[in-house]
CSV table of C-alpha atoms and ligand atoms in Angstrom, one decimal:
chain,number,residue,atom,x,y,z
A,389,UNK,CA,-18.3,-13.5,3.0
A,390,UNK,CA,-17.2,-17.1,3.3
A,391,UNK,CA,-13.7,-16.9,3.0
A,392,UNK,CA,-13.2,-14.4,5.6
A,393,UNK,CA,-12.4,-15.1,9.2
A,394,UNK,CA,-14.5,-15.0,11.8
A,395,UNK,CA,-13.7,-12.0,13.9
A,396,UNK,CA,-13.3,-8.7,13.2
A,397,UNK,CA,-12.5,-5.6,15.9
A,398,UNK,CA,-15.2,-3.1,15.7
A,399,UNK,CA,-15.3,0.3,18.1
A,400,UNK,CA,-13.0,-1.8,20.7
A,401,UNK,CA,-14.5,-5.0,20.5
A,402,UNK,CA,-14.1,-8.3,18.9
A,403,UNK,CA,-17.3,-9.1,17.0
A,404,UNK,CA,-18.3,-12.2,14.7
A,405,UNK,CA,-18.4,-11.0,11.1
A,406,UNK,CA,-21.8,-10.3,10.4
A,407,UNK,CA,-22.0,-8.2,13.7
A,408,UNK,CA,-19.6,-5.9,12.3
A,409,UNK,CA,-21.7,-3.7,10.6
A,410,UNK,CA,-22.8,0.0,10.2
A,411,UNK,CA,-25.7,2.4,8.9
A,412,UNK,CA,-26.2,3.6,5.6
A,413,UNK,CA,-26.3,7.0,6.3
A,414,UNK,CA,-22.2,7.0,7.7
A,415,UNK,CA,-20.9,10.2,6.5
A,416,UNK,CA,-17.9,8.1,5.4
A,417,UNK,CA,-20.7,6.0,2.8
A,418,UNK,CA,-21.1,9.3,1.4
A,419,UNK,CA,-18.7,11.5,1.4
A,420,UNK,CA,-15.4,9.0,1.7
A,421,UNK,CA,-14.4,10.3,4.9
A,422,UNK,CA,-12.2,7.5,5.6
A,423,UNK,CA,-8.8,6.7,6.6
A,424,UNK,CA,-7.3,3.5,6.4
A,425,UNK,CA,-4.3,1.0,6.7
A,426,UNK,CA,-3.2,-2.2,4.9
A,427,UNK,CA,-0.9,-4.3,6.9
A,428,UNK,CA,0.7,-7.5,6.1
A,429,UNK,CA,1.8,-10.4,9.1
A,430,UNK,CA,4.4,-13.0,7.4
A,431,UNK,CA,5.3,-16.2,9.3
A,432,UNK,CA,8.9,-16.2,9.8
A,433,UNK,CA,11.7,-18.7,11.4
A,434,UNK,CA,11.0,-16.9,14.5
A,435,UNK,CA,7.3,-17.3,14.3
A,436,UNK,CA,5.2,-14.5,13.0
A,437,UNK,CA,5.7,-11.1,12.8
A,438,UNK,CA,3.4,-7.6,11.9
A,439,UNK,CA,5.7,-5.7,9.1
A,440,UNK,CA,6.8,-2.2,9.9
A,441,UNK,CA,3.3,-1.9,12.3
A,442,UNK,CA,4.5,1.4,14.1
A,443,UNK,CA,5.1,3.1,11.0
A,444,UNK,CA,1.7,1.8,9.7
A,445,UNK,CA,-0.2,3.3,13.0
A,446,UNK,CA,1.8,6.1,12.5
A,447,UNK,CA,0.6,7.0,8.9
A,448,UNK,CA,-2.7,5.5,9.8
A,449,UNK,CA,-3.0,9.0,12.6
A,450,UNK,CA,-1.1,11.6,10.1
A,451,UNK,CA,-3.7,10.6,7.7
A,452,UNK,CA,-6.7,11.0,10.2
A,453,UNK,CA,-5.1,14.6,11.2
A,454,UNK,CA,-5.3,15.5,7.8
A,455,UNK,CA,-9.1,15.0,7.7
A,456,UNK,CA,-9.8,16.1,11.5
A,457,UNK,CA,-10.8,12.6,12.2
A,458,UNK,CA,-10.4,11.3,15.6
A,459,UNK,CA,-9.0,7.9,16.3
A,460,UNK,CA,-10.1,7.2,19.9
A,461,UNK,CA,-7.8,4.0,20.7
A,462,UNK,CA,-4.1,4.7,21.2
A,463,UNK,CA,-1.2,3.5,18.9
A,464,UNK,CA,-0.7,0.8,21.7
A,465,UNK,CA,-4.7,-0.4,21.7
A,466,UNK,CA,-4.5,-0.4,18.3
A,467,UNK,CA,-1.4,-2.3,17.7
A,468,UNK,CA,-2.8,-5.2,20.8
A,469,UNK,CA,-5.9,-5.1,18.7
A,470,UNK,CA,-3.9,-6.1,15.6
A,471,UNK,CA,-2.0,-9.0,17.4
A,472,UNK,CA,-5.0,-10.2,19.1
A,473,UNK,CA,-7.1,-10.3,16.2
A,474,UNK,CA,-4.6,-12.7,14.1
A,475,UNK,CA,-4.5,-14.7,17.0
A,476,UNK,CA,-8.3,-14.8,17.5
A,477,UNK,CA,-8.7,-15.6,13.6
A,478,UNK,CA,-5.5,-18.3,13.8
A,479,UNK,CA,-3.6,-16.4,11.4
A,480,UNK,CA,-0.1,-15.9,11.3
A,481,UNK,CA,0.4,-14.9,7.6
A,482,UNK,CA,-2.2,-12.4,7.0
A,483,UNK,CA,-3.5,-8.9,5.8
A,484,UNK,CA,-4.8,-6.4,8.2
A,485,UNK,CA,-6.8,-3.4,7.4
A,486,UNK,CA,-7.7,-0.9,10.2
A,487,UNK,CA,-9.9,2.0,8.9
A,488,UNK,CA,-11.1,5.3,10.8
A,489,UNK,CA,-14.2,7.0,9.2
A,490,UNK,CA,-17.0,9.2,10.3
A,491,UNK,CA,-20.0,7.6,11.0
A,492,UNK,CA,-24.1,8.6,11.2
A,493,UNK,CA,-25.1,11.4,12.4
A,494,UNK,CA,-26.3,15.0,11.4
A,495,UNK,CA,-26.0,15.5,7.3
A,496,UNK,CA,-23.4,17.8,5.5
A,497,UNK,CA,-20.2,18.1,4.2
A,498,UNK,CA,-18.9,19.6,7.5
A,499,UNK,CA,-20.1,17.3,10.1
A,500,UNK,CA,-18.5,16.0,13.1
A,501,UNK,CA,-20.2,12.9,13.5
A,502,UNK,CA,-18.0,10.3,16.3
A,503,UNK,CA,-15.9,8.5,13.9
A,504,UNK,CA,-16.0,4.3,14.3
A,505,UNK,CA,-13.0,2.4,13.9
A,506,UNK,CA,-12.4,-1.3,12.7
A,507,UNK,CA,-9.4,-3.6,12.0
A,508,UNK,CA,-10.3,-7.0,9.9
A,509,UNK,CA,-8.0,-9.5,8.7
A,510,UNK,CA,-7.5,-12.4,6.3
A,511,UNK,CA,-5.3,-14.1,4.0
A,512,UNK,CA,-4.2,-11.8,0.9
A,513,UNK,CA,-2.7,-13.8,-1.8
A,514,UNK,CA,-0.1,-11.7,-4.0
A,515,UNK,CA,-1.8,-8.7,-5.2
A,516,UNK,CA,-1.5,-8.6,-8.6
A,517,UNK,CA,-2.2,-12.5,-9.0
A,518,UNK,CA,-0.1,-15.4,-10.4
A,519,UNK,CA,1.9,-12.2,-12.4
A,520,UNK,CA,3.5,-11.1,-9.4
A,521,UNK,CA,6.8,-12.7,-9.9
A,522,UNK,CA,6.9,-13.1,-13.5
A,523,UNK,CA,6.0,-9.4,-14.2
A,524,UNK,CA,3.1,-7.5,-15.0
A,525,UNK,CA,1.9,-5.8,-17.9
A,526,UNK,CA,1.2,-2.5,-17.5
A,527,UNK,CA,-0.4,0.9,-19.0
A,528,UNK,CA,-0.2,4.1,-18.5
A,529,UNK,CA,-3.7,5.8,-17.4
A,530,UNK,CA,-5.7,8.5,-19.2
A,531,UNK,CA,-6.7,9.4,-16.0
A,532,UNK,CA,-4.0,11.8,-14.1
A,533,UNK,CA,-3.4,11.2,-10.2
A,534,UNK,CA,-4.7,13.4,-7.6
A,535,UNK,CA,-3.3,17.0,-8.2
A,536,UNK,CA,-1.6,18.7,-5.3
A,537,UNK,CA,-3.6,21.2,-3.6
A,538,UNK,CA,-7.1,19.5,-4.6
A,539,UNK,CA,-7.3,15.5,-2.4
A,540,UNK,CA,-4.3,15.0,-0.6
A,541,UNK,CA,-2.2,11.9,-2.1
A,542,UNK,CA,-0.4,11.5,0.9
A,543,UNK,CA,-3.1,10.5,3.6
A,544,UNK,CA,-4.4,6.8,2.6
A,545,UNK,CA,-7.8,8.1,2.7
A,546,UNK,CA,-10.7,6.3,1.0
A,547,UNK,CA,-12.1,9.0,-1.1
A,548,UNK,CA,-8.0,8.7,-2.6
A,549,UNK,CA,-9.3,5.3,-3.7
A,550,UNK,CA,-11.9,6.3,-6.5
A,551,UNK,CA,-8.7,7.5,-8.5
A,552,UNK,CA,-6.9,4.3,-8.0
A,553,UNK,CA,-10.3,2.7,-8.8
A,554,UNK,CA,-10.5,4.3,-12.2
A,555,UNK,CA,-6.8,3.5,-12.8
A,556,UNK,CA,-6.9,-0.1,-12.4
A,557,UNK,CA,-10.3,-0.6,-13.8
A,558,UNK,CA,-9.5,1.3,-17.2
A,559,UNK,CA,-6.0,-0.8,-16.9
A,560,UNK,CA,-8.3,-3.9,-17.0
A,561,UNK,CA,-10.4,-3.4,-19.3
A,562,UNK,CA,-7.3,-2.7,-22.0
A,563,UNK,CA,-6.2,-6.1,-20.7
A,564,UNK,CA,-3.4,-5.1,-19.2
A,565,UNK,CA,-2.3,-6.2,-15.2
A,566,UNK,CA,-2.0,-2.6,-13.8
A,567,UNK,CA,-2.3,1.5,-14.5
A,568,UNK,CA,0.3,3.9,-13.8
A,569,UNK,CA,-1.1,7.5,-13.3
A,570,UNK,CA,0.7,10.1,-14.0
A,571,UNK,CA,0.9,14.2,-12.4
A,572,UNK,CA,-0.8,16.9,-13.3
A,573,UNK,CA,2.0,18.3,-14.8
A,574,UNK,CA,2.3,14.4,-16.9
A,575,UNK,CA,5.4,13.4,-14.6
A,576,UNK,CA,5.7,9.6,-13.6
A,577,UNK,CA,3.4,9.3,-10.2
A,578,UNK,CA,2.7,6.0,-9.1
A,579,UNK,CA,0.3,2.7,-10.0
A,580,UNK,CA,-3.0,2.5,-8.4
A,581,UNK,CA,-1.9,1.0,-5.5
A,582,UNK,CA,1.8,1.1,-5.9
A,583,UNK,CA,4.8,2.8,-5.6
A,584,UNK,CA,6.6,3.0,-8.8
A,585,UNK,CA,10.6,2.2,-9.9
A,586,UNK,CA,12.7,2.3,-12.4
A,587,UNK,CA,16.3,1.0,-13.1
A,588,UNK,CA,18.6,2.1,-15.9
A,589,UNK,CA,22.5,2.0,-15.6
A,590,UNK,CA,22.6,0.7,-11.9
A,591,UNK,CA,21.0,3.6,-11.2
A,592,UNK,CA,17.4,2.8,-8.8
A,593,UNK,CA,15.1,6.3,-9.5
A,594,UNK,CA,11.8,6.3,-8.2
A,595,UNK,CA,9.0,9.1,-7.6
A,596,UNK,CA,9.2,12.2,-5.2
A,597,UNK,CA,6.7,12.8,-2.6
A,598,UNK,CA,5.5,16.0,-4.7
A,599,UNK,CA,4.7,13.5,-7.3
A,600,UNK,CA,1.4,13.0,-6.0
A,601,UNK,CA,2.0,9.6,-4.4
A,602,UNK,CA,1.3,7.3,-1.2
A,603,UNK,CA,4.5,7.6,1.1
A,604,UNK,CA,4.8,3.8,0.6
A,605,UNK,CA,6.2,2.3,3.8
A,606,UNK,CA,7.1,-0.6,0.9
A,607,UNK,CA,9.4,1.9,-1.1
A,608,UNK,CA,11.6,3.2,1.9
A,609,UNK,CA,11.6,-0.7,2.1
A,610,UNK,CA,13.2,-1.0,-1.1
A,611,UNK,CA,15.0,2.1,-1.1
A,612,UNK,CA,16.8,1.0,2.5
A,613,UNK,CA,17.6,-2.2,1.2
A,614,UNK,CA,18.8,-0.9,-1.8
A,615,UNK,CA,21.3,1.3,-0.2
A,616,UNK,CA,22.4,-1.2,1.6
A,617,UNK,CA,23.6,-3.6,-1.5
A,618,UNK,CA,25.0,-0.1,-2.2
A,619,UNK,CA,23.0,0.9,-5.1
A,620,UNK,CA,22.4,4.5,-5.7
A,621,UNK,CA,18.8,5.7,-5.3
A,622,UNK,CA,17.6,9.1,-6.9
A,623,UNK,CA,14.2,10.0,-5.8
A,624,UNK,CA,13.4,12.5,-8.6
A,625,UNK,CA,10.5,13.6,-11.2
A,626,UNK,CA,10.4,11.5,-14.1
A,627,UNK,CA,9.1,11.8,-17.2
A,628,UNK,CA,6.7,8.8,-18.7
A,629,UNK,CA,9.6,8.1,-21.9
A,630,UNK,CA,11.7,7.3,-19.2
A,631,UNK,CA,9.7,4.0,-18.8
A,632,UNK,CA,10.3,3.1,-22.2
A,633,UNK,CA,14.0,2.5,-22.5
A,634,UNK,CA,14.6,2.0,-19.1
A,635,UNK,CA,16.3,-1.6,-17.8
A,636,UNK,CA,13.7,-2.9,-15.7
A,637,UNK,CA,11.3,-1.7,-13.4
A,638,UNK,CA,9.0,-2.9,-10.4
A,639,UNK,CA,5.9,-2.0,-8.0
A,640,UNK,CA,6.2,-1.6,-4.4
A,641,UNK,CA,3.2,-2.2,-1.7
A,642,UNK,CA,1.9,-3.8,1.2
A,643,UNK,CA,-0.2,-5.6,-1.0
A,644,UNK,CA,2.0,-6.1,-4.5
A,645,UNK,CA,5.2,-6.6,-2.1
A,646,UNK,CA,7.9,-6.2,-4.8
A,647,UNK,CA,6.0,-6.7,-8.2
A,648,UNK,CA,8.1,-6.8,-11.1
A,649,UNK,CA,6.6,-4.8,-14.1
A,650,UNK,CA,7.6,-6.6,-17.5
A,651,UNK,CA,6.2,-4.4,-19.9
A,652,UNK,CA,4.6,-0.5,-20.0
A,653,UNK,CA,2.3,0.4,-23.0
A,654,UNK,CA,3.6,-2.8,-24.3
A,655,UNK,CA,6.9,-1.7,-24.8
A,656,UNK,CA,9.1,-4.4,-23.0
A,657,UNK,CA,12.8,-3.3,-21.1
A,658,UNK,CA,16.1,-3.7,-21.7
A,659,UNK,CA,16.7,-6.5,-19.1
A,660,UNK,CA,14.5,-10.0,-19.4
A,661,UNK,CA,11.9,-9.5,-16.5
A,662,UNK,CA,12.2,-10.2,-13.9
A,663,UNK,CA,15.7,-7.8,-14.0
A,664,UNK,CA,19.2,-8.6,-12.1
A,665,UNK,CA,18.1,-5.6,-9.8
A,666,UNK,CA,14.6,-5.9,-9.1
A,667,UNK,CA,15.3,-9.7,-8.2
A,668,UNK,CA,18.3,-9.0,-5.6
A,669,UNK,CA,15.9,-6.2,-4.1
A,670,UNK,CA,13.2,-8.7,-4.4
A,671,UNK,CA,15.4,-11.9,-2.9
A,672,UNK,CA,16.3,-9.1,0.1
A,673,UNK,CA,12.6,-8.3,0.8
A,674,UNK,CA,11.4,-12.0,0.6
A,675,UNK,CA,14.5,-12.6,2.6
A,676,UNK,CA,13.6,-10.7,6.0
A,677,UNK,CA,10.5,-13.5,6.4
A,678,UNK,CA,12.1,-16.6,5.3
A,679,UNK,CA,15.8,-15.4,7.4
A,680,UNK,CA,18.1,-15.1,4.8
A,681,UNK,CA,18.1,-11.4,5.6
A,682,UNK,CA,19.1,-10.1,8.5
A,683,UNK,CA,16.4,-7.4,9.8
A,684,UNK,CA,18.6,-4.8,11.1
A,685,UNK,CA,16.1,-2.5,11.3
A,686,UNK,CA,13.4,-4.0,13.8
A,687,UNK,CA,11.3,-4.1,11.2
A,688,UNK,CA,9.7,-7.5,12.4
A,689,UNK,CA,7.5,-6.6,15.0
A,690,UNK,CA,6.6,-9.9,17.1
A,691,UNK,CA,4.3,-8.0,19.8
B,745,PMP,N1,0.4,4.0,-3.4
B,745,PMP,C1,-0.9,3.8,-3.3
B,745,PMP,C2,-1.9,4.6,-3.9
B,745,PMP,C3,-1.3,2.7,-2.4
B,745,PMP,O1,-2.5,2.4,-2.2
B,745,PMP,C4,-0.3,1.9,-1.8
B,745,PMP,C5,-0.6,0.8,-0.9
B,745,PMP,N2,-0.9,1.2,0.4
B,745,PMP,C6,1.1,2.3,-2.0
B,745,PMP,C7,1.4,3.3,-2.9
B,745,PMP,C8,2.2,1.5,-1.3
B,745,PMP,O2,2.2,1.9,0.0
B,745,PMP,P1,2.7,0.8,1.1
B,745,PMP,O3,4.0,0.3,0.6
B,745,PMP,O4,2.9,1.6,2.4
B,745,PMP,O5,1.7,-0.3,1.2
């Protein structure tokens, strides 16, 4: 994997890529049983910092507790680890991705196999390619997000991933950027691997947590900053028609940072994309790594 960096942290060591491996018969292989994290490091004025990492390590845990999967480092190894590992790899912007999962052992659904961990890192371009500012096209999915009750949406677990895999594969395919699933109940959810909102009369709405989504450390991103410019933020079901005569709208993640969306199913918005809102909320994110922002928060953690 050439353009990957060198080192990677495997069960509490630094190991050269290729060292960094594990047998076929991980229960996680098989079954998904795997929790994981995706982290992004921006170089800033004050050299670089690990976004929102606490709150990361913390979701990364809630979602091993959801699966009875043990993480044996503590939120402080793990957040060294992370530090160390850009440093080792001479990265300061970067993508980190620690993941927990069950490893070989005995066979079965049930097992309690020791788990492994590992935290790699490299440089992620803007997720959603050369779109990403512009806008990106999107559809909505024929296939329905994770119901409640059946796989947890809310622990970042890798079996979650097959779902998000048919959502953006199909969304490919139909040549568009992106898929947005929607509930059971067909309610608004979120993207594959995105938080989801909408603007319409200087009103922000986006998705409840009982709408089958990530808790997108990105979106109380957007919705802080937001409420800071003093724009009013409904978190609230919503139905997919709202989409189509909606002002503007934009994606939310680690990955897709703020990613305006410039058309759904085709249909474009009311506003020219990117909209007056999504770029301000945009500007403002972009703005806590290049200083124009202040980060009142502590949200730049520099070790
Ligand atoms: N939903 C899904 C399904 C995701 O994979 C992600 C990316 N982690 C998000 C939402 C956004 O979450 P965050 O802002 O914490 O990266």
């Amino acid at each position: 994997m050439s353009n990957f960096p060198d080192t990677i942290w495997h069960n509490g060591q630094f190991k050269p890529w290729a060292q960094a491996t594990t047998h076929v018969m991980t229960h996680a292989l098989h079954y998904g049983s795997s929790v994981f994290e995706g982290i992004r490091s921006y170089a800033t004025p004050n050299g670089h910092a690990i976004f929102r990492l606490n709150e990361h390590i913390k979701r990364f845990f809630n979602s091993a507790r959801i699966y009875d999967l043990a993480v044996n480092y503590t939120p402080d190894e793990i957040r060294a680890a992370c530090f160390e590992l850009l440093k080792k790899n001479d990265l300061t912007s970067g993508y980190l991705r620690p993941i927990v999962f069950r490893g070989p052992g005995s066979f079965g659904l049930g097992a309690d196999n020791p788990t492994e961990m590992s935290i790699a890192a490299w440089v992620w371009g803007p997720y959603l390619g050369h779109a990403s500012a512009q806008g990106v096209d999107v559809c909505i999915s024929s296939w329905q997000r994770l119901a409640p009750n059946t796989v947890p949406a809310m622990a970042k677990a890798g079996g979650n991933y097959l779902s998000s895999t048919l959502i953006s594969r199909e969304a490919k395919r139909l040549g568009f950027d992106e898929g947005i699933g929607l509930t059971r109940d067909g309610l608004l959810s979120e993207g594959a691997g995105e938080n989801l909102f909408v603007m319409l009369d200087n009103v922000i709405y986006t998705t409840t947590l009982g709408s089958s989504i990530l808790n997108g450390i990105t979106r109380h991103t957007a919705i802080t900053l937001a409420k800071k410019m003093g724009y009013e933020v409904r978190e609230q079901p919503l139905p997919r028609e709202f989409l189509y005569f909606a002002d503007e709208a934009f994606f939310t993640g680690t990955a897709a940072e703020i990613t305006p969306i410039r058309s759904v199913d085709r249909k474009t918005f009311a506003h020219a994309c990117p909209g007056p809102i999504t770029t301000r909320i945009r500007e403002a994110f972009f703005g806590l790594f290049n200083g124009t922002t202040e980060d009142e928060w502590g949200w730049l953690d520099h070790a």
